């Protein structure tokens, strides 16, 4: 009976882990000698209208699925001319139909989604011009470039410049 319970528990845990629709992913890299890590739930497009549809324009979005997206730095960095101390931050995007989008690094890094988001917790806000391409990035993706944190989903691309001291 004990073996059966263990087997049942194993099957349940495996099923839940494998069935996750927006799996957790991690993008990690270095900019100069600073380690940058983005931890996020990666939703897929699945033929949906993303910008202005699933993700409304002009509203704070958690930049991923499920738990908040977080971005960590092991040393102080500069983003948009503002210093961001080493640490782990909640990361949000405010997409706009026209013009620049707003990226937000929040002191709250353990929330679920953006339901309890408050601008009072913003540490750094940076405007970034989105680029739209013809190729669809099906699964949302972050990556660390030579001097940027890069985001790609559907046809939108963002590159957030990061400099180190």
Short mmCIF file of N, CA and C in Angstrom, two decimals:
data_model
loop_
_atom_site.label_atom_id
_atom_site.label_comp_id
_atom_site.label_asym_id
_atom_site.label_seq_id
_atom_site.Cartn_x
_atom_site.Cartn_y
_atom_site.Cartn_z
N UNK A 1 0.82 -1.19 0.00
CA UNK A 1 0.00 0.00 0.00
C UNK A 1 0.87 1.27 0.00
N UNK A 2 1.97 1.27 0.78
CA UNK A 2 2.86 2.41 0.85
C UNK A 2 3.49 2.70 -0.51
N UNK A 3 3.90 1.63 -1.23
CA UNK A 3 4.50 1.81 -2.55
C UNK A 3 3.47 2.40 -3.52
N UNK A 4 2.23 1.98 -3.40
CA UNK A 4 1.18 2.49 -4.27
C UNK A 4 0.97 3.99 -4.02
N UNK A 5 0.96 4.40 -2.76
CA UNK A 5 0.79 5.81 -2.42
C UNK A 5 1.94 6.64 -2.98
N UNK A 6 3.16 6.13 -2.85
CA UNK A 6 4.32 6.83 -3.39
C UNK A 6 4.25 6.93 -4.91
N UNK A 7 3.83 5.86 -5.55
CA UNK A 7 3.68 5.87 -7.01
C UNK A 7 2.61 6.88 -7.42
N UNK A 8 1.49 6.89 -6.73
CA UNK A 8 0.41 7.83 -7.01
C UNK A 8 0.89 9.27 -6.84
N UNK A 9 1.62 9.53 -5.77
CA UNK A 9 2.16 10.87 -5.53
C UNK A 9 3.12 11.27 -6.65
N UNK A 10 4.00 10.35 -7.05
CA UNK A 10 4.94 10.61 -8.13
C UNK A 10 4.21 10.95 -9.43
N UNK A 11 3.19 10.18 -9.77
CA UNK A 11 2.41 10.42 -10.99
C UNK A 11 1.71 11.78 -10.92
N UNK A 12 1.17 12.12 -9.77
CA UNK A 12 0.49 13.40 -9.61
C UNK A 12 1.46 14.56 -9.78
N UNK A 13 2.59 14.51 -9.12
CA UNK A 13 3.58 15.58 -9.22
C UNK A 13 4.10 15.70 -10.65
N UNK A 14 4.39 14.59 -11.28
CA UNK A 14 4.87 14.60 -12.66
C UNK A 14 3.82 15.17 -13.60
N UNK A 15 2.58 14.80 -13.42
CA UNK A 15 1.50 15.30 -14.27
C UNK A 15 1.35 16.81 -14.15
N UNK A 16 1.40 17.30 -12.92
CA UNK A 16 1.26 18.74 -12.72
C UNK A 16 2.45 19.47 -13.32
N UNK A 17 3.65 18.97 -13.12
CA UNK A 17 4.85 19.62 -13.65
C UNK A 17 4.86 19.63 -15.17
N UNK A 18 4.50 18.53 -15.77
CA UNK A 18 4.56 18.42 -17.24
C UNK A 18 3.40 19.12 -17.91
N UNK A 19 2.31 19.31 -17.21
CA UNK A 19 1.11 19.90 -17.81
C UNK A 19 1.10 21.42 -17.72
N UNK A 20 2.12 22.00 -17.10
CA UNK A 20 2.16 23.44 -16.92
C UNK A 20 2.11 24.13 -18.29
N UNK A 21 1.12 24.99 -18.47
CA UNK A 21 0.92 25.63 -19.76
C UNK A 21 1.93 26.75 -20.03
N UNK A 22 2.40 27.38 -18.98
CA UNK A 22 3.39 28.44 -19.11
C UNK A 22 4.56 28.11 -18.19
N UNK A 23 5.46 27.25 -18.66
CA UNK A 23 6.54 26.77 -17.80
C UNK A 23 7.45 27.89 -17.32
N UNK A 24 8.02 27.72 -16.12
CA UNK A 24 9.00 28.66 -15.60
C UNK A 24 10.29 28.49 -16.39
N UNK A 25 10.88 29.60 -16.74
CA UNK A 25 12.15 29.60 -17.45
C UNK A 25 13.08 30.60 -16.79
N UNK A 26 14.35 30.45 -17.11
CA UNK A 26 15.34 31.37 -16.57
C UNK A 26 16.29 31.76 -17.69
N UNK A 27 16.54 33.06 -17.79
CA UNK A 27 17.56 33.58 -18.70
C UNK A 27 18.66 34.16 -17.83
N UNK A 28 19.89 33.71 -18.06
CA UNK A 28 20.99 34.15 -17.21
C UNK A 28 22.19 34.49 -18.09
N UNK A 29 22.85 35.57 -17.76
CA UNK A 29 24.03 35.97 -18.50
C UNK A 29 24.79 37.03 -17.74
N UNK A 30 25.87 37.49 -18.34
CA UNK A 30 26.67 38.53 -17.70
C UNK A 30 26.79 39.75 -18.60
N UNK A 31 26.74 40.89 -17.94
CA UNK A 31 27.00 42.16 -18.59
C UNK A 31 28.21 42.72 -17.85
N UNK A 32 29.31 42.86 -18.58
CA UNK A 32 30.61 43.11 -17.97
C UNK A 32 30.84 41.99 -16.96
N UNK A 33 30.95 42.28 -15.69
CA UNK A 33 31.15 41.22 -14.70
C UNK A 33 29.93 41.06 -13.79
N UNK A 34 28.79 41.57 -14.24
CA UNK A 34 27.56 41.51 -13.45
C UNK A 34 26.66 40.40 -13.97
N UNK A 35 26.24 39.51 -13.08
CA UNK A 35 25.32 38.44 -13.46
C UNK A 35 23.90 38.98 -13.43
N UNK A 36 23.19 38.76 -14.53
CA UNK A 36 21.80 39.19 -14.67
C UNK A 36 20.97 37.93 -14.89
N UNK A 37 19.89 37.80 -14.10
CA UNK A 37 19.02 36.62 -14.20
C UNK A 37 17.57 37.07 -14.28
N UNK A 38 16.86 36.59 -15.29
CA UNK A 38 15.42 36.81 -15.41
C UNK A 38 14.74 35.47 -15.17
N UNK A 39 13.78 35.43 -14.26
CA UNK A 39 13.00 34.24 -13.94
C UNK A 39 11.56 34.55 -14.29
N UNK A 40 10.93 33.73 -15.15
CA UNK A 40 9.62 34.09 -15.67
C UNK A 40 8.81 32.87 -16.08
N UNK A 41 7.49 33.04 -16.10
CA UNK A 41 6.59 32.05 -16.68
C UNK A 41 6.46 32.39 -18.15
N UNK A 42 6.64 31.40 -19.02
CA UNK A 42 6.71 31.64 -20.46
C UNK A 42 5.43 31.19 -21.18
N UNK A 43 4.47 32.12 -21.35
CA UNK A 43 3.25 31.76 -22.09
C UNK A 43 3.53 31.67 -23.59
N UNK A 44 2.63 31.02 -24.30
CA UNK A 44 2.73 30.92 -25.76
C UNK A 44 1.62 31.73 -26.42
N UNK A 45 1.87 32.12 -27.65
CA UNK A 45 0.90 32.93 -28.40
C UNK A 45 -0.37 32.13 -28.69
N UNK A 46 -0.23 30.92 -29.21
CA UNK A 46 -1.36 30.03 -29.51
C UNK A 46 -2.43 30.70 -30.39
N UNK A 47 -1.99 31.52 -31.35
CA UNK A 47 -2.91 32.14 -32.28
C UNK A 47 -3.71 33.30 -31.71
N UNK A 48 -3.43 33.69 -30.48
CA UNK A 48 -4.18 34.78 -29.83
C UNK A 48 -3.63 36.15 -30.22
N UNK A 49 -4.50 37.15 -30.14
CA UNK A 49 -4.06 38.54 -30.27
C UNK A 49 -3.43 38.92 -28.94
N UNK A 50 -2.14 39.23 -28.92
CA UNK A 50 -1.44 39.50 -27.66
C UNK A 50 -1.54 40.97 -27.28
N UNK A 51 -0.92 41.85 -28.06
CA UNK A 51 -0.84 43.26 -27.71
C UNK A 51 -2.14 43.97 -28.03
N UNK A 52 -2.76 44.52 -27.00
CA UNK A 52 -4.07 45.15 -27.15
C UNK A 52 -5.20 44.14 -27.04
N UNK A 53 -4.87 42.86 -26.85
CA UNK A 53 -5.85 41.79 -26.67
C UNK A 53 -5.64 41.13 -25.33
N UNK A 54 -4.92 40.02 -25.32
CA UNK A 54 -4.60 39.32 -24.07
C UNK A 54 -3.89 40.26 -23.09
N UNK A 55 -2.97 41.07 -23.60
CA UNK A 55 -2.26 42.07 -22.79
C UNK A 55 -2.75 43.44 -23.22
N UNK A 56 -3.60 44.08 -22.40
CA UNK A 56 -4.17 45.38 -22.79
C UNK A 56 -3.12 46.49 -22.84
N UNK A 57 -3.32 47.43 -23.73
CA UNK A 57 -2.46 48.60 -23.78
C UNK A 57 -2.74 49.50 -22.58
N UNK A 58 -1.69 50.18 -22.13
CA UNK A 58 -1.83 51.17 -21.07
C UNK A 58 -2.02 50.62 -19.67
N UNK A 59 -1.88 49.31 -19.50
CA UNK A 59 -2.05 48.70 -18.18
C UNK A 59 -0.80 47.93 -17.78
N UNK A 60 -0.55 47.87 -16.49
CA UNK A 60 0.61 47.14 -15.97
C UNK A 60 0.41 45.65 -16.21
N UNK A 61 1.44 45.02 -16.76
CA UNK A 61 1.41 43.58 -17.04
C UNK A 61 2.63 42.93 -16.40
N UNK A 62 2.49 41.77 -15.84
CA UNK A 62 3.56 41.10 -15.10
C UNK A 62 4.69 40.56 -15.97
N UNK A 63 4.64 40.78 -17.24
CA UNK A 63 5.70 40.38 -18.18
C UNK A 63 5.95 38.88 -18.13
N UNK A 64 4.89 38.11 -18.10
CA UNK A 64 4.99 36.66 -18.07
C UNK A 64 3.68 36.06 -17.60
N UNK A 65 3.75 34.84 -17.10
CA UNK A 65 2.55 34.16 -16.63
C UNK A 65 2.76 33.68 -15.20
N UNK A 66 1.65 33.50 -14.51
CA UNK A 66 1.64 32.96 -13.15
C UNK A 66 2.39 33.89 -12.19
N UNK A 67 3.39 33.37 -11.47
CA UNK A 67 4.14 34.20 -10.53
C UNK A 67 4.80 35.35 -11.27
N UNK A 68 5.11 36.41 -10.51
CA UNK A 68 5.77 37.55 -11.12
C UNK A 68 7.07 37.17 -11.81
N UNK A 69 7.36 37.89 -12.86
CA UNK A 69 8.68 37.83 -13.46
C UNK A 69 9.61 38.59 -12.54
N UNK A 70 10.80 38.04 -12.32
CA UNK A 70 11.79 38.75 -11.51
C UNK A 70 13.08 38.89 -12.29
N UNK A 71 13.80 39.96 -11.98
CA UNK A 71 15.11 40.19 -12.57
C UNK A 71 16.07 40.45 -11.41
N UNK A 72 17.20 39.74 -11.43
CA UNK A 72 18.20 39.86 -10.36
C UNK A 72 19.53 40.33 -10.92
N UNK A 73 20.23 41.10 -10.11
CA UNK A 73 21.57 41.58 -10.44
C UNK A 73 22.47 41.29 -9.24
N UNK A 74 23.67 40.78 -9.47
CA UNK A 74 24.56 40.50 -8.34
C UNK A 74 25.46 41.69 -8.00
N UNK A 75 25.38 42.75 -8.83
CA UNK A 75 26.09 44.00 -8.56
C UNK A 75 25.19 45.15 -8.97
N UNK A 76 25.47 46.35 -8.50
CA UNK A 76 24.70 47.53 -8.89
C UNK A 76 24.81 47.73 -10.40
N UNK A 77 23.70 48.19 -11.00
CA UNK A 77 23.67 48.49 -12.43
C UNK A 77 23.02 49.86 -12.64
N UNK A 78 23.14 50.35 -13.86
CA UNK A 78 22.46 51.58 -14.24
C UNK A 78 21.51 51.27 -15.38
N UNK A 79 20.27 51.67 -15.21
CA UNK A 79 19.24 51.46 -16.22
C UNK A 79 18.54 52.79 -16.44
N UNK A 80 18.55 53.26 -17.68
CA UNK A 80 17.90 54.53 -17.97
C UNK A 80 18.48 55.68 -17.17
N UNK A 81 19.78 55.64 -16.90
CA UNK A 81 20.44 56.70 -16.15
C UNK A 81 20.19 56.62 -14.65
N UNK A 82 19.50 55.59 -14.20
CA UNK A 82 19.18 55.45 -12.77
C UNK A 82 19.89 54.23 -12.20
N UNK A 83 20.42 54.38 -10.99
CA UNK A 83 21.12 53.27 -10.34
C UNK A 83 20.11 52.29 -9.75
N UNK A 84 20.36 51.03 -10.00
CA UNK A 84 19.56 49.95 -9.42
C UNK A 84 20.53 49.10 -8.61
N UNK A 85 20.30 49.05 -7.30
CA UNK A 85 21.19 48.31 -6.41
C UNK A 85 21.13 46.81 -6.71
N UNK A 86 22.20 46.10 -6.39
CA UNK A 86 22.21 44.64 -6.52
C UNK A 86 21.02 44.09 -5.75
N UNK A 87 20.34 43.10 -6.33
CA UNK A 87 19.18 42.51 -5.67
C UNK A 87 18.22 41.90 -6.67
N UNK A 88 17.05 41.53 -6.17
CA UNK A 88 16.02 40.88 -6.98
C UNK A 88 14.79 41.78 -7.03
N UNK A 89 14.29 42.02 -8.25
CA UNK A 89 13.19 42.95 -8.47
C UNK A 89 12.05 42.29 -9.22
N UNK A 90 10.83 42.70 -8.90
CA UNK A 90 9.68 42.34 -9.72
C UNK A 90 9.80 43.13 -11.02
N UNK A 91 9.43 42.52 -12.15
CA UNK A 91 9.57 43.20 -13.44
C UNK A 91 8.21 43.25 -14.13
N UNK A 92 7.83 44.44 -14.57
CA UNK A 92 6.55 44.66 -15.23
C UNK A 92 6.76 45.46 -16.51
N UNK A 93 5.81 45.34 -17.41
CA UNK A 93 5.81 46.12 -18.65
C UNK A 93 4.44 46.78 -18.79
N UNK A 94 4.45 48.04 -19.23
CA UNK A 94 3.22 48.73 -19.60
C UNK A 94 3.31 48.98 -21.10
N UNK A 95 2.65 48.12 -21.90
CA UNK A 95 2.70 48.32 -23.36
C UNK A 95 1.76 49.46 -23.77
N UNK A 96 2.17 50.21 -24.75
CA UNK A 96 1.33 51.30 -25.27
C UNK A 96 1.09 51.06 -26.75
N UNK A 97 -0.10 51.43 -27.19
CA UNK A 97 -0.45 51.22 -28.60
C UNK A 97 0.49 52.00 -29.51
N UNK A 98 0.78 53.22 -29.12
CA UNK A 98 1.69 54.06 -29.89
C UNK A 98 2.82 54.54 -28.99
N UNK A 99 4.00 54.65 -29.54
CA UNK A 99 5.12 55.20 -28.79
C UNK A 99 5.82 54.19 -27.92
N UNK A 100 6.55 54.72 -26.94
CA UNK A 100 7.38 53.89 -26.09
C UNK A 100 6.57 53.09 -25.08
N UNK A 101 7.12 51.97 -24.67
CA UNK A 101 6.56 51.15 -23.60
C UNK A 101 7.33 51.48 -22.32
N UNK A 102 6.74 51.19 -21.20
CA UNK A 102 7.37 51.46 -19.92
C UNK A 102 7.75 50.13 -19.27
N UNK A 103 9.01 50.02 -18.87
CA UNK A 103 9.46 48.85 -18.12
C UNK A 103 9.64 49.29 -16.68
N UNK A 104 9.26 48.40 -15.75
CA UNK A 104 9.25 48.75 -14.33
C UNK A 104 10.01 47.70 -13.53
N UNK A 105 10.92 48.15 -12.70
CA UNK A 105 11.60 47.30 -11.73
C UNK A 105 11.03 47.68 -10.36
N UNK A 106 10.38 46.73 -9.72
CA UNK A 106 9.67 46.96 -8.46
C UNK A 106 10.38 46.30 -7.29
N UNK A 107 10.29 46.93 -6.11
CA UNK A 107 10.88 46.34 -4.91
C UNK A 107 10.12 45.10 -4.46
N UNK A 108 8.88 44.92 -4.94
CA UNK A 108 8.10 43.73 -4.59
C UNK A 108 8.39 42.66 -5.63
N UNK A 109 9.03 41.56 -5.20
CA UNK A 109 9.44 40.53 -6.15
C UNK A 109 8.77 39.18 -5.88
N UNK A 110 7.77 39.15 -5.01
CA UNK A 110 7.16 37.87 -4.66
C UNK A 110 5.64 37.87 -4.81
N UNK A 111 5.11 38.76 -5.59
CA UNK A 111 3.66 38.83 -5.79
C UNK A 111 3.22 37.79 -6.82
N UNK A 112 1.94 37.62 -6.94
CA UNK A 112 1.37 36.73 -7.96
C UNK A 112 0.70 37.63 -8.99
N UNK A 113 1.26 37.70 -10.17
CA UNK A 113 0.69 38.55 -11.21
C UNK A 113 0.86 40.01 -10.89
N UNK A 114 -0.03 40.84 -11.44
CA UNK A 114 0.06 42.28 -11.21
C UNK A 114 -1.16 42.80 -10.46
N UNK A 115 -1.97 41.91 -9.89
CA UNK A 115 -3.18 42.33 -9.18
C UNK A 115 -2.90 43.29 -8.03
N UNK A 116 -1.82 43.07 -7.30
CA UNK A 116 -1.50 43.93 -6.15
C UNK A 116 -0.37 44.90 -6.47
N UNK A 117 -0.11 45.13 -7.75
CA UNK A 117 0.93 46.06 -8.16
C UNK A 117 0.60 47.46 -7.62
N UNK A 118 1.63 48.16 -7.16
CA UNK A 118 1.48 49.54 -6.73
C UNK A 118 2.71 50.32 -7.18
N UNK A 119 2.48 51.44 -7.83
CA UNK A 119 3.58 52.28 -8.32
C UNK A 119 4.45 52.78 -7.17
N UNK A 120 3.93 52.76 -5.95
CA UNK A 120 4.74 53.21 -4.81
C UNK A 120 5.94 52.29 -4.57
N UNK A 121 5.90 51.08 -5.11
CA UNK A 121 7.02 50.13 -4.97
C UNK A 121 8.00 50.18 -6.13
N UNK A 122 7.75 51.05 -7.11
CA UNK A 122 8.65 51.16 -8.25
C UNK A 122 10.01 51.69 -7.80
N UNK A 123 11.06 51.02 -8.24
CA UNK A 123 12.42 51.48 -7.95
C UNK A 123 12.96 52.22 -9.17
N UNK A 124 12.73 51.65 -10.35
CA UNK A 124 13.15 52.28 -11.61
C UNK A 124 12.08 52.03 -12.66
N UNK A 125 11.74 53.09 -13.39
CA UNK A 125 10.86 53.01 -14.57
C UNK A 125 11.68 53.53 -15.75
N UNK A 126 11.63 52.78 -16.85
CA UNK A 126 12.39 53.18 -18.04
C UNK A 126 11.51 53.02 -19.27
N UNK A 127 11.50 54.05 -20.10
CA UNK A 127 10.77 53.98 -21.36
C UNK A 127 11.66 53.31 -22.40
N UNK A 128 11.07 52.39 -23.15
CA UNK A 128 11.81 51.65 -24.18
C UNK A 128 10.96 51.60 -25.44
N UNK A 129 11.57 51.90 -26.57
CA UNK A 129 10.85 51.82 -27.84
C UNK A 129 10.77 50.36 -28.29
N UNK A 130 9.55 49.85 -28.50
CA UNK A 130 9.43 48.48 -28.98
C UNK A 130 9.78 48.40 -30.47
N UNK A 131 10.23 47.24 -30.87
CA UNK A 131 10.45 46.94 -32.28
C UNK A 131 9.49 45.82 -32.63
N UNK A 132 8.88 45.91 -33.80
CA UNK A 132 7.97 44.85 -34.25
C UNK A 132 8.57 44.21 -35.49
N UNK A 133 8.59 42.88 -35.48
CA UNK A 133 9.18 42.12 -36.57
C UNK A 133 8.12 41.24 -37.22
N UNK A 134 8.46 40.64 -38.34
CA UNK A 134 7.50 39.77 -39.03
C UNK A 134 7.42 38.37 -38.43
N UNK A 135 8.54 37.90 -37.86
CA UNK A 135 8.58 36.55 -37.29
C UNK A 135 7.91 36.53 -35.93
N UNK A 136 7.12 35.50 -35.67
CA UNK A 136 6.44 35.35 -34.38
C UNK A 136 7.32 34.54 -33.42
N UNK A 137 7.55 35.09 -32.24
CA UNK A 137 8.20 34.36 -31.14
C UNK A 137 7.05 33.70 -30.38
N UNK A 138 6.84 32.41 -30.60
CA UNK A 138 5.69 31.70 -30.04
C UNK A 138 5.71 31.69 -28.51
N UNK A 139 6.78 31.23 -27.90
CA UNK A 139 6.89 31.19 -26.44
C UNK A 139 7.65 32.44 -25.99
N UNK A 140 7.08 33.17 -25.05
CA UNK A 140 7.72 34.38 -24.54
C UNK A 140 9.14 34.06 -24.07
N UNK A 141 10.07 34.98 -24.35
CA UNK A 141 11.48 34.71 -24.05
C UNK A 141 12.21 35.96 -23.60
N UNK A 142 13.01 35.80 -22.56
CA UNK A 142 13.96 36.81 -22.13
C UNK A 142 15.35 36.29 -22.47
N UNK A 143 16.28 37.20 -22.70
CA UNK A 143 17.68 36.83 -22.87
C UNK A 143 18.53 38.00 -22.39
N UNK A 144 19.77 37.70 -22.05
CA UNK A 144 20.70 38.72 -21.60
C UNK A 144 21.69 38.96 -22.73
N UNK A 145 21.70 40.20 -23.23
CA UNK A 145 22.63 40.57 -24.29
C UNK A 145 23.93 41.11 -23.71
N UNK A 146 24.78 41.68 -24.59
CA UNK A 146 26.06 42.23 -24.14
C UNK A 146 25.89 43.39 -23.17
N UNK A 147 24.83 44.18 -23.39
CA UNK A 147 24.59 45.35 -22.53
C UNK A 147 23.09 45.60 -22.39
N UNK A 148 22.30 44.51 -22.37
CA UNK A 148 20.85 44.70 -22.30
C UNK A 148 20.13 43.45 -21.80
N UNK A 149 18.91 43.69 -21.31
CA UNK A 149 17.98 42.61 -21.03
C UNK A 149 16.99 42.66 -22.18
N UNK A 150 16.87 41.56 -22.91
CA UNK A 150 16.04 41.53 -24.12
C UNK A 150 14.80 40.68 -23.91
N UNK A 151 13.70 41.14 -24.49
CA UNK A 151 12.40 40.49 -24.36
C UNK A 151 11.82 40.27 -25.76
N UNK A 152 11.23 39.10 -25.98
CA UNK A 152 10.59 38.81 -27.27
C UNK A 152 9.34 37.98 -27.04
N UNK A 153 8.23 38.46 -27.60
CA UNK A 153 7.00 37.67 -27.58
C UNK A 153 6.11 38.15 -28.70
N UNK A 154 5.52 37.19 -29.39
CA UNK A 154 4.70 37.47 -30.57
C UNK A 154 5.61 38.24 -31.54
N UNK A 155 5.23 39.41 -31.99
CA UNK A 155 6.08 40.15 -32.91
C UNK A 155 6.81 41.32 -32.25
N UNK A 156 6.63 41.47 -30.94
CA UNK A 156 7.24 42.59 -30.20
C UNK A 156 8.61 42.20 -29.65
N UNK A 157 9.52 43.17 -29.70
CA UNK A 157 10.86 42.99 -29.14
C UNK A 157 11.19 44.24 -28.33
N UNK A 158 11.77 44.03 -27.14
CA UNK A 158 12.24 45.13 -26.31
C UNK A 158 13.69 44.85 -25.94
N UNK A 159 14.47 45.89 -25.88
CA UNK A 159 15.86 45.78 -25.44
C UNK A 159 16.08 46.88 -24.40
N UNK A 160 16.28 46.47 -23.14
CA UNK A 160 16.44 47.40 -22.04
C UNK A 160 17.93 47.56 -21.78
N UNK A 161 18.49 48.75 -22.09
CA UNK A 161 19.93 48.94 -21.91
C UNK A 161 20.32 48.89 -20.44
N UNK A 162 21.40 48.17 -20.16
CA UNK A 162 21.93 48.03 -18.80
C UNK A 162 23.43 48.30 -18.85
N UNK A 163 23.88 49.19 -17.98
CA UNK A 163 25.33 49.43 -17.88
C UNK A 163 25.77 49.11 -16.46
N UNK A 164 27.03 48.79 -16.34
CA UNK A 164 27.59 48.44 -15.04
C UNK A 164 28.66 49.45 -14.66
N UNK A 165 29.00 49.45 -13.41
CA UNK A 165 30.01 50.41 -12.92
C UNK A 165 31.39 49.87 -13.03
#
